[in-house]
Short mmCIF file of C-alpha atoms in Angstrom, two decimals:
data_model
loop_
_atom_site.label_atom_id
_atom_site.label_comp_id
_atom_site.label_asym_id
_atom_site.label_seq_id
_atom_site.Cartn_x
_atom_site.Cartn_y
_atom_site.Cartn_z
CA UNK A 219 40.79 179.14 235.89
CA UNK A 220 36.97 178.84 235.33
CA UNK A 221 35.43 175.14 236.77
CA UNK A 222 32.71 173.29 236.24
CA UNK A 223 31.15 169.80 237.30
CA UNK A 224 30.17 167.01 235.06
CA UNK A 225 26.94 165.17 234.86
CA UNK A 226 26.23 161.73 234.36
CA UNK A 227 23.39 160.73 231.83
CA UNK A 228 22.31 157.17 231.34
CA UNK A 229 19.29 155.20 229.75
CA UNK A 230 18.53 151.57 230.92
CA UNK A 231 16.78 148.90 228.84
CA UNK A 232 15.46 145.87 230.21
CA UNK A 233 14.36 142.98 227.69
CA UNK A 234 12.42 139.82 228.39
CA UNK A 235 14.09 136.46 226.82
CA UNK A 236 10.97 135.85 224.89
CA UNK A 237 11.09 139.31 223.35
CA UNK A 238 14.58 138.76 222.39
CA UNK A 239 13.85 135.34 220.66
CA UNK A 240 10.63 135.64 218.76
CA UNK A 241 10.35 136.49 215.14
CA UNK A 242 9.58 139.84 215.00
CA UNK A 243 8.56 142.25 211.93
CA UNK A 244 11.08 145.09 211.37
CA UNK A 245 13.80 144.30 213.45
CA UNK A 246 15.97 141.23 214.11
CA UNK A 247 17.12 142.32 218.01
CA UNK A 248 14.60 143.73 220.50
CA UNK A 249 17.71 144.78 222.54
CA UNK A 250 19.41 146.48 219.57
CA UNK A 251 16.19 148.01 218.69
CA UNK A 252 15.48 149.64 222.15
CA UNK A 253 18.97 150.77 222.61
CA UNK A 254 18.86 152.81 219.43
CA UNK A 255 15.97 154.18 220.53
CA UNK A 256 17.36 155.10 224.07
CA UNK A 257 20.50 156.76 222.27
CA UNK A 258 18.22 159.35 220.75
CA UNK A 259 16.68 159.97 224.09
CA UNK A 260 20.03 160.28 225.73
CA UNK A 261 20.82 162.97 223.46
CA UNK A 262 17.75 164.85 223.43
CA UNK A 263 18.28 164.70 227.84
CA UNK A 264 21.71 165.96 227.14
CA UNK A 265 20.56 169.14 224.83
CA UNK A 266 17.85 169.83 227.30
CA UNK A 267 20.28 169.77 230.19
CA UNK A 268 22.57 172.11 228.41
CA UNK A 269 19.65 174.51 228.21
CA UNK A 270 18.33 174.11 231.57
CA UNK A 271 18.72 176.73 234.35
CA UNK A 272 19.41 173.86 237.34
CA UNK A 273 22.02 174.91 240.06
CA UNK A 274 25.66 172.91 239.80
CA UNK A 275 25.88 170.28 242.13
CA UNK A 276 29.36 168.71 243.69
CA UNK A 277 27.68 165.42 243.86
CA UNK A 278 28.62 162.57 246.48
CA UNK A 279 27.56 158.79 247.49
CA UNK A 280 23.92 160.23 247.83
CA UNK A 281 23.50 162.99 245.64
CA UNK A 282 24.04 163.20 241.76
CA UNK A 283 26.53 165.54 240.22
CA UNK A 284 25.01 168.43 237.92
CA UNK A 285 26.52 170.87 235.64
CA UNK A 286 26.44 174.51 235.30
CA UNK A 287 24.26 174.77 232.36
CA UNK A 288 24.05 177.50 229.61
CA UNK A 289 21.71 179.75 231.40
CA UNK A 290 24.01 180.05 234.60
CA UNK A 291 27.10 181.19 232.71
CA UNK A 292 25.85 184.44 231.82
CA UNK A 293 27.33 187.33 233.74
CA UNK A 294 28.62 190.09 231.60
CA UNK A 295 26.00 190.72 229.01
CA UNK A 296 22.73 190.13 230.59
CA UNK A 297 19.47 191.30 229.77
CA UNK A 298 17.41 190.64 232.70
CA UNK A 299 14.08 191.91 234.15
CA UNK A 300 13.75 193.53 237.48
CA UNK A 301 14.79 191.13 240.42
CA UNK A 302 16.41 188.84 238.03
CA UNK A 303 19.84 187.58 238.92
CA UNK A 304 22.71 185.82 237.38
CA UNK A 305 23.63 182.09 237.98
CA UNK A 306 27.26 181.31 240.32
CA UNK A 307 29.32 178.26 240.82
CA UNK A 308 26.56 177.08 243.37
CA UNK A 309 22.98 178.61 242.19
CA UNK A 310 20.87 178.82 239.07
CA UNK A 311 20.12 182.16 237.55
CA UNK A 312 16.95 184.00 239.33
CA UNK A 313 14.18 184.68 237.25
CA UNK A 314 12.83 188.07 237.36
CA UNK A 315 9.99 190.31 235.95
CA UNK A 316 8.96 189.31 232.40
CA UNK A 317 9.12 191.89 229.64
CA UNK A 318 8.26 191.80 225.64
CA UNK A 319 11.38 191.23 223.69
CA UNK A 320 12.32 194.03 221.33
CA UNK A 321 14.84 194.88 218.70
CA UNK A 322 16.17 197.31 220.98
CA UNK A 323 16.87 194.65 223.76
CA UNK A 324 18.57 192.42 221.15
CA UNK A 325 20.62 194.88 219.70
CA UNK A 326 21.83 196.04 223.27
CA UNK A 327 22.72 192.81 223.81
CA UNK A 328 24.89 192.19 220.74
CA UNK A 329 26.53 195.44 221.23
CA UNK A 330 27.86 194.60 224.66
CA UNK A 331 29.00 191.09 223.05
CA UNK A 332 30.93 192.87 220.47
CA UNK A 333 32.56 195.51 222.77
CA UNK A 334 33.55 192.65 225.01
CA UNK A 335 35.47 191.53 222.20
CA UNK A 336 32.58 188.56 221.08
CA UNK A 337 31.17 188.07 217.66
CA UNK A 338 27.95 186.34 218.12
CA UNK A 339 26.40 184.44 215.14
CA UNK A 340 23.63 182.58 216.77
CA UNK A 341 20.58 183.30 218.52
CA UNK A 342 18.95 179.92 220.24
CA UNK A 343 15.58 180.62 220.76
CA UNK A 344 12.07 179.08 221.53
CA UNK A 345 9.05 178.94 218.93
CA UNK A 346 7.55 181.99 220.67
CA UNK A 347 10.41 184.29 220.68
CA UNK A 348 11.25 182.99 217.25
CA UNK A 349 7.89 184.32 215.81
CA UNK A 350 8.56 187.54 217.82
CA UNK A 351 11.64 188.21 216.19
CA UNK A 352 10.17 187.45 212.67
CA UNK A 353 7.61 190.30 213.54
CA UNK A 354 10.42 192.77 214.37
CA UNK A 355 9.66 196.31 212.45
CA UNK A 356 13.02 195.73 210.51
CA UNK A 357 11.07 193.01 208.50
CA UNK A 358 8.03 194.82 208.00
CA UNK A 359 7.91 194.45 204.21
CA UNK A 360 7.10 190.88 203.67
CA UNK A 361 7.43 189.16 200.11
CA UNK A 362 4.79 187.29 198.06
CA UNK A 363 6.52 185.21 195.51
CA UNK A 364 3.62 184.85 193.07
CA UNK A 365 4.70 181.85 190.84
CA UNK A 366 4.69 179.68 193.38
CA UNK A 367 2.09 181.12 195.87
CA UNK A 368 4.74 181.58 198.62
CA UNK A 369 4.46 184.49 201.12
CA UNK A 370 7.78 184.94 203.07
CA UNK A 371 6.88 186.43 206.70
CA UNK A 372 10.21 185.08 208.51
CA UNK A 373 13.35 186.37 209.87
CA UNK A 374 16.14 183.48 209.74
CA UNK A 375 18.98 185.75 209.68
CA UNK A 376 19.26 189.11 211.46
CA UNK A 377 21.62 191.58 210.21
CA UNK A 378 22.73 194.25 212.90
CA UNK A 379 25.27 196.76 213.38
CA UNK A 380 27.39 194.24 214.92
CA UNK A 381 27.19 191.27 212.47
CA UNK A 382 24.63 188.87 211.29
CA UNK A 383 22.70 186.66 213.87
CA UNK A 384 21.48 183.28 212.48
CA UNK A 385 17.80 182.74 214.37
CA UNK A 386 17.55 178.95 215.27
CA UNK A 387 14.08 177.51 216.96
CA UNK A 388 15.13 175.20 219.90
CA UNK A 389 12.78 172.66 221.28
CA UNK A 390 15.12 172.34 224.30
CA UNK A 391 15.20 176.23 225.49
CA UNK A 392 13.02 176.71 228.76
CA UNK A 393 9.39 176.41 228.23
CA UNK A 394 10.02 175.83 224.48
CA UNK A 395 7.36 173.16 224.56
CA UNK A 396 4.41 174.99 225.97
CA UNK A 397 5.48 178.26 224.21
CA UNK A 398 6.10 179.98 227.39
CA UNK A 399 9.89 180.54 226.30
CA UNK A 400 11.49 183.01 228.56
CA UNK A 401 14.97 183.57 226.99
CA UNK A 402 17.09 184.11 223.98
CA UNK A 403 21.00 183.00 224.10
CA UNK A 404 22.87 185.10 221.81
CA UNK A 405 26.03 182.72 221.08
CA UNK A 406 29.28 182.95 219.91
CA UNK A 407 29.77 179.49 219.39
CA UNK A 408 33.67 179.62 219.17
CA UNK A 409 33.50 180.00 223.12
CA UNK A 410 31.65 177.08 223.95
CA UNK A 411 32.13 173.45 223.74
CA UNK A 412 30.66 169.95 225.24
CA UNK A 413 33.45 168.40 226.86
CA UNK A 414 33.33 164.73 227.49
CA UNK A 415 34.78 162.85 230.51
CA UNK A 416 33.22 159.63 229.43
CA UNK A 417 32.10 159.31 226.02
CA UNK A 418 28.53 157.42 225.28
CA UNK A 419 29.22 153.96 225.81
CA UNK A 420 26.66 150.75 226.27
CA UNK A 421 27.48 148.37 229.33
CA UNK A 422 26.01 145.20 229.90
CA UNK A 423 24.01 144.92 233.40
CA UNK A 424 23.72 141.94 235.34
CA UNK A 425 20.87 139.46 234.28
CA UNK A 426 17.52 139.45 236.52
CA UNK A 427 15.84 135.96 236.15
CA UNK A 428 14.78 135.92 232.57
CA UNK A 429 15.64 139.56 231.50
CA UNK A 430 18.51 140.91 229.60
CA UNK A 431 19.50 144.35 230.84
CA UNK A 432 21.90 147.01 229.49
CA UNK A 433 22.79 150.72 230.10
CA UNK A 434 23.86 153.81 228.05
CA UNK A 435 26.08 155.98 229.81
CA UNK A 436 28.15 159.20 229.45
CA UNK A 437 29.69 161.86 231.65
CA UNK A 438 29.63 165.39 230.04
CA UNK A 439 30.07 169.10 230.99
CA UNK A 440 29.55 172.39 229.13
CA UNK A 441 32.85 174.45 228.77
CA UNK A 442 32.56 178.25 228.80
CA UNK A 443 35.78 179.48 227.31
CA UNK A 444 34.50 183.09 227.60
CA UNK A 445 30.80 183.95 228.83
CA UNK A 446 31.89 187.55 227.71
CA UNK A 447 31.46 186.74 223.94
CA UNK A 448 27.88 185.53 224.44
CA UNK A 449 24.80 187.26 225.99
CA UNK A 450 21.00 186.39 227.15
CA UNK A 451 17.88 188.04 226.69
CA UNK A 452 15.79 186.76 229.87
CA UNK A 453 12.71 186.84 231.51
CA UNK A 454 10.88 187.51 228.28
CA UNK A 455 6.90 187.23 227.94
#
């Protein structure tokens, strides 16, 4: 039976009594407003962790536990550069020699997933690789919709011999913000799940002086029901 570690995420809010008492424009309670903002940050942090390449950590009284994220699960349909290596139950995946993405690389991963029993429907990618996929030769014919002056030069769905793949850009894949993204995740979503040990909840913390404090906390892990149904194109330039 496969296993993963849970990871605790939290956000804290500290509000001075004055901030909570004064009459503010646009909101009644400063505490409620800040908790709403932290909730959005919490969900973004969770998505970032799920797409990261961190080593799983059991955790103890001095070390925080860490889950095995998406990048660390691939072992069957992994297209990596030279010297690249898969993650394990205790290590992160090892980056290899980078190379350019190509249709052949994508098709090879999809074929391997299909041969392993998977039916990938989503390619999760950063902005640079999204543009590279839109430049595949299979989409060399661009369409100009003259009546509304619209030029279509994008691939949102890639149709291969092994099914349709929806190309979804993500801000949370590795290097996405700097456009240095290295990976494309080819996913059969039926075999991945976010498992919750403790759902997101707000906990009041002990008051310090004139400040009110609260914490948003939750504990989650990534459930890999069959990693062989999905694949990765790693070490891309």
